[in-house]
Structures are given as C-alpha cells and as structure tokens.
Coordinates of N, CA, C and O in Angstrom, one line a residue:
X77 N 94.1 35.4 48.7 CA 93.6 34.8 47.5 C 92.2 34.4 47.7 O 91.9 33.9 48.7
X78 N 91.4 34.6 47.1 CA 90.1 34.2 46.8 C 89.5 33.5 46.1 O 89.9 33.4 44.9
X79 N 88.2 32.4 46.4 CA 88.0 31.7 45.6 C 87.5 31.7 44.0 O 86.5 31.1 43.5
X80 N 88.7 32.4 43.3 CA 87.9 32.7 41.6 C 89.6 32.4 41.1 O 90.1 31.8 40.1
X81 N 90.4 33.1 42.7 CA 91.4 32.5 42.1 C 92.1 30.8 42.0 O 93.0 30.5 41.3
X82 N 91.5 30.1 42.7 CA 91.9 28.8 42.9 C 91.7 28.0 41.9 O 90.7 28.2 41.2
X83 N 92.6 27.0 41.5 CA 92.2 26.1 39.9 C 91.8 24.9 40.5 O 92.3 24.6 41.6
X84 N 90.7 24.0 39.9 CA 89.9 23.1 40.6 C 91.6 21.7 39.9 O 92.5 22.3 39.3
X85 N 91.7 20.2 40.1 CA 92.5 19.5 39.5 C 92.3 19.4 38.0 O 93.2 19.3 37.2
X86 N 91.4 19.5 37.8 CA 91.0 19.1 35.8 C 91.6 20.4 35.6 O 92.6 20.3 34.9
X87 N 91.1 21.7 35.9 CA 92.2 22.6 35.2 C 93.1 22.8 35.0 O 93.6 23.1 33.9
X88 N 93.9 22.4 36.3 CA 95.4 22.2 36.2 C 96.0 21.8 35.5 O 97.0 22.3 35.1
X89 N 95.1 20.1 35.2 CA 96.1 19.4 34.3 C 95.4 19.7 32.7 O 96.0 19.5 31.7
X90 N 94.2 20.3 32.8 CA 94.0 20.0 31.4 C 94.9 21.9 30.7 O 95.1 22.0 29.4
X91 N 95.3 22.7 31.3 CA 96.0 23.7 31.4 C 97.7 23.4 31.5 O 98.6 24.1 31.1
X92 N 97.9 22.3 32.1 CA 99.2 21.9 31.5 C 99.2 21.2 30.4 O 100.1 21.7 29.7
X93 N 98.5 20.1 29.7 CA 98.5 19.4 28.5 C 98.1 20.6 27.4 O 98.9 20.6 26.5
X94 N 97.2 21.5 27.4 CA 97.5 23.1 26.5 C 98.3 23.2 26.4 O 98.8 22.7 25.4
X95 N 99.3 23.9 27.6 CA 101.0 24.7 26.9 C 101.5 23.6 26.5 O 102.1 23.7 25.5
X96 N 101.4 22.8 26.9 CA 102.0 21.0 26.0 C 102.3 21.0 24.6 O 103.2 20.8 23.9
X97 N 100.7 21.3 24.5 CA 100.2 20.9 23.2 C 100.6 22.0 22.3 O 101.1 21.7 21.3
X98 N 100.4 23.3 22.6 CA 100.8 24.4 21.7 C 101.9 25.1 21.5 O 102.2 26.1 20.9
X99 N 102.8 24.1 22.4 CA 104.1 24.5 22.4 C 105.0 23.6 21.4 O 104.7 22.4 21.2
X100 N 106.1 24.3 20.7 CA 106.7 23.5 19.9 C 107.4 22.3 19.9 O 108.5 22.6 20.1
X101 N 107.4 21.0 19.9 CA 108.3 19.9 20.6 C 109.3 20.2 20.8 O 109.5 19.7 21.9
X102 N 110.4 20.9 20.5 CA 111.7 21.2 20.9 C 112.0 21.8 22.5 O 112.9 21.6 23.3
X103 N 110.9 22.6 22.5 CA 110.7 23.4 23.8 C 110.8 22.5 25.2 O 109.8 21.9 25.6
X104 N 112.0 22.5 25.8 CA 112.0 21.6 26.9 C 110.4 21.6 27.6 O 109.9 20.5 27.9
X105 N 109.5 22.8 27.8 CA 108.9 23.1 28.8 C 107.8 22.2 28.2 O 107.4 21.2 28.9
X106 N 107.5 22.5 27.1 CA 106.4 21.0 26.4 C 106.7 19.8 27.3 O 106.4 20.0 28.4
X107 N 107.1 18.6 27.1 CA 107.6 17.6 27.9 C 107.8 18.0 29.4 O 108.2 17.0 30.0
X108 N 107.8 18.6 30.0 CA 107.7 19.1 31.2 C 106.3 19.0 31.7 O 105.8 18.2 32.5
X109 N 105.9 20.1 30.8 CA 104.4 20.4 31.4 C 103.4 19.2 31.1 O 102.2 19.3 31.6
X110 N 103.9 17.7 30.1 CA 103.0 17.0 29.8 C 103.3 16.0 30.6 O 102.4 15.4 31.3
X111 N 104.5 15.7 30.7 CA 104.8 14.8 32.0 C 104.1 14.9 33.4 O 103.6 14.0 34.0
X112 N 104.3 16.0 33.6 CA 103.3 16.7 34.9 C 102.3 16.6 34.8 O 101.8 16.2 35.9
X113 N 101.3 16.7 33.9 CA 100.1 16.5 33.6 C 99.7 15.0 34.1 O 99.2 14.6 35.1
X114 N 100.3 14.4 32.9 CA 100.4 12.5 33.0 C 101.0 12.1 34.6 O 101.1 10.9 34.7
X115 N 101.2 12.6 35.4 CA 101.2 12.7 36.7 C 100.7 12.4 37.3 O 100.6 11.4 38.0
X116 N 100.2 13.4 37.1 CA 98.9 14.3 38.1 C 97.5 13.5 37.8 O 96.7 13.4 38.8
X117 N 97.2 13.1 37.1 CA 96.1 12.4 36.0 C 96.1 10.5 36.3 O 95.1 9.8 36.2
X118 N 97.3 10.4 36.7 CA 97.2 9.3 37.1 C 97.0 9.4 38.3 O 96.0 8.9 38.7
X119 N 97.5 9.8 39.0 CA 97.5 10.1 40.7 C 96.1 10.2 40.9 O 95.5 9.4 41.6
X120 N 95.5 11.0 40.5 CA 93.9 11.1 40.1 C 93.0 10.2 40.1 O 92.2 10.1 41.1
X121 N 93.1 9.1 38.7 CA 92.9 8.5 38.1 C 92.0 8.7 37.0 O 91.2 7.8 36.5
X122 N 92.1 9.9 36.6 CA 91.8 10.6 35.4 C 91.9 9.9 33.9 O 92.7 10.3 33.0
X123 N 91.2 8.8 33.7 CA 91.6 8.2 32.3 C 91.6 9.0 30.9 O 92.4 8.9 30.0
X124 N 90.6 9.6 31.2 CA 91.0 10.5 30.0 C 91.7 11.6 30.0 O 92.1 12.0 28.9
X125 N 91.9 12.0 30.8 CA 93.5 12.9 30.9 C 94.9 12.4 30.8 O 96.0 12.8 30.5
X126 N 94.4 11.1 31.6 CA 95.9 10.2 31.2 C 96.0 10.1 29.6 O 97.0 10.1 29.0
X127 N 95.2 10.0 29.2 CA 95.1 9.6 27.5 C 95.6 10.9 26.7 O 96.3 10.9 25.7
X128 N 95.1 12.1 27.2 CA 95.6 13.0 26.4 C 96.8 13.7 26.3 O 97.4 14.2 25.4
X129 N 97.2 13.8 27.9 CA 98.8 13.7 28.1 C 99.6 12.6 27.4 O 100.5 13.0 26.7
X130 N 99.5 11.6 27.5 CA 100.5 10.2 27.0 C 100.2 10.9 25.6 O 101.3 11.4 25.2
X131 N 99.1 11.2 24.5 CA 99.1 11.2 23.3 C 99.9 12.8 23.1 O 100.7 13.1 22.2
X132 N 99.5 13.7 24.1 CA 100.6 14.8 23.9 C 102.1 15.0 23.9 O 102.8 15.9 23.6
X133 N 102.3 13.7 24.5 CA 103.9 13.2 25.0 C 104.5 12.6 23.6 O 105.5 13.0 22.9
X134 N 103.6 11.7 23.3 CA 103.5 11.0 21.5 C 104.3 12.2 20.8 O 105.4 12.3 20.4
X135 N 103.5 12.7 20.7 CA 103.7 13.6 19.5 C 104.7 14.4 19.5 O 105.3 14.6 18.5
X136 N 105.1 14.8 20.8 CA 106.5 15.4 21.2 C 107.5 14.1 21.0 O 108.6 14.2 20.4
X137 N 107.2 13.1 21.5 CA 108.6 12.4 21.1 C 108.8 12.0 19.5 O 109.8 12.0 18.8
X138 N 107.7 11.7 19.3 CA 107.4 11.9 17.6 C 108.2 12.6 16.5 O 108.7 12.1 15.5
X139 N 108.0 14.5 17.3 CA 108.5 15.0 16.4 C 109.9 15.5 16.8 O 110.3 16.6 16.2
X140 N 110.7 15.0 17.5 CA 111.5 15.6 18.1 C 112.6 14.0 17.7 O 113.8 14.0 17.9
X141 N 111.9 12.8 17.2 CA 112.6 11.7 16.5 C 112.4 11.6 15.2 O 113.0 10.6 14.7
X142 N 111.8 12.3 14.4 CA 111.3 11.5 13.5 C 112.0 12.2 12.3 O 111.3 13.1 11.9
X143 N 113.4 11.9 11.6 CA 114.0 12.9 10.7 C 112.8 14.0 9.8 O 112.7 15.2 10.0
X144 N 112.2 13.4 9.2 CA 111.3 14.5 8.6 C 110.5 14.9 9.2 O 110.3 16.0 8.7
X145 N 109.5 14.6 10.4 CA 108.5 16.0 10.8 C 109.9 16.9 11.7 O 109.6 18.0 12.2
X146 N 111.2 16.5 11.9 CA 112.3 17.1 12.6 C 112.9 18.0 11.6 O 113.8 18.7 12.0
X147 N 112.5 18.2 10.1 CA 113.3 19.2 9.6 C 114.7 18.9 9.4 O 115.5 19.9 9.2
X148 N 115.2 17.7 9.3 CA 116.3 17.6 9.4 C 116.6 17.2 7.7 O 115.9 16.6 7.0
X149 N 117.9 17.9 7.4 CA 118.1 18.2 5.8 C 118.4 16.8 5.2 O 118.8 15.9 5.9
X150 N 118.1 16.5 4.0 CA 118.3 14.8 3.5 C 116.8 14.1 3.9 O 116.7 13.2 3.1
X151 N 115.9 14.2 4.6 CA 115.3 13.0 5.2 C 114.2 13.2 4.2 O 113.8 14.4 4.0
X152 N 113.6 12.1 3.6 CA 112.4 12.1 2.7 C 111.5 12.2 3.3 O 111.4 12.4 4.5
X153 N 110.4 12.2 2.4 CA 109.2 12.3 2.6 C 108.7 10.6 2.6 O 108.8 9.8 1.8
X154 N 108.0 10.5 4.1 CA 107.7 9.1 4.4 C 106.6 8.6 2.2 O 105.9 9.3 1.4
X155 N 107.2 7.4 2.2 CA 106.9 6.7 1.3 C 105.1 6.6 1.3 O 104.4 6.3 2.3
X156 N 104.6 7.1 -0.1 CA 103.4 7.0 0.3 C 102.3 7.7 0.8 O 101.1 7.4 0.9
X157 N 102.9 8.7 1.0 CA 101.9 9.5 2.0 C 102.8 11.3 1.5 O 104.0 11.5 1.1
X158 N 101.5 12.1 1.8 CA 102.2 13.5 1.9 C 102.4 14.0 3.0 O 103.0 15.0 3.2
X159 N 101.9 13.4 4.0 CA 102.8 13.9 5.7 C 103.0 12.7 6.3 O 102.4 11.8 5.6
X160 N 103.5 12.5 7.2 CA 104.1 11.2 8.1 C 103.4 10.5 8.6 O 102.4 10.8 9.2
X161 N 103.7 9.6 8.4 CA 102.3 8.3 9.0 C 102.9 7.5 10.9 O 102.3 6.9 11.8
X162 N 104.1 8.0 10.7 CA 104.8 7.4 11.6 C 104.2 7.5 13.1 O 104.8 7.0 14.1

C-alpha cells in the first residue's frame, strides 16, 4: 500500500457521515456508518464533525420515527407547514 492510498482521520470520518447522509434512513448501514463517525470524532475531538454526525444521526432517527416523513398510510401532513417541522 502506498501513500495515496492511506485516508488521513477527517476523511474517514467525514466519508463515513457521506454514506450516512446519502443513504436512506431505513438502511441499517446509515446509523452504522454515523455512529462510527460520531465516534471517531469524539475520540478525536473533532467538534465539528461531532456536530455533523449527531445532526446526521437526527435525521435518521427523525425519519425513521416520524409517521409522515415515514410514509406511513393515515399520518397527516404536520399542521401548518408543507413538510415537517418536527
């Protein structure tokens, strides 16, 4: 292995919070790869990566609770608003 192949720490984690992020909440590997991130980031002490992991974790538990960004049949449209404010 050569040095072009080696990932410095910020890549790592900011390459795990990507597939995180572009991955669908349902996708166990999302919550995987953001947890790991938020990890890694703390261990670090990476504040702003801790911040973007924790907010990519958000969003996955978000949409993965929230009857309507969940698609789930019956659930309204939050009061007020045309997408979820939740």
């Amino acid at each position: 292995m050569n040095n072009c192949e080696l990932l410095n720490d910020h890549q790592i984690i900011t390459g795990l919070i990507g597939n995180a992020a572009q991955s669908p909440a349902e996708d166990p590997r999302a919550a995987r790869w953001a947890t790991e991130a938020l990890a890694l980031a703390r261990v670090l002490e990476l504040p702003l990566l801790i911040e973007e992991a924790e907010g990519v974790l958000g969003r996955i538990e978000h949409d993965t609770t929230c009857r309507w960004c969940a698609g789930q049949p019956g659930a309204a449209i939050p009061v007020g608003s045309f997408w979820c404010t939740n």
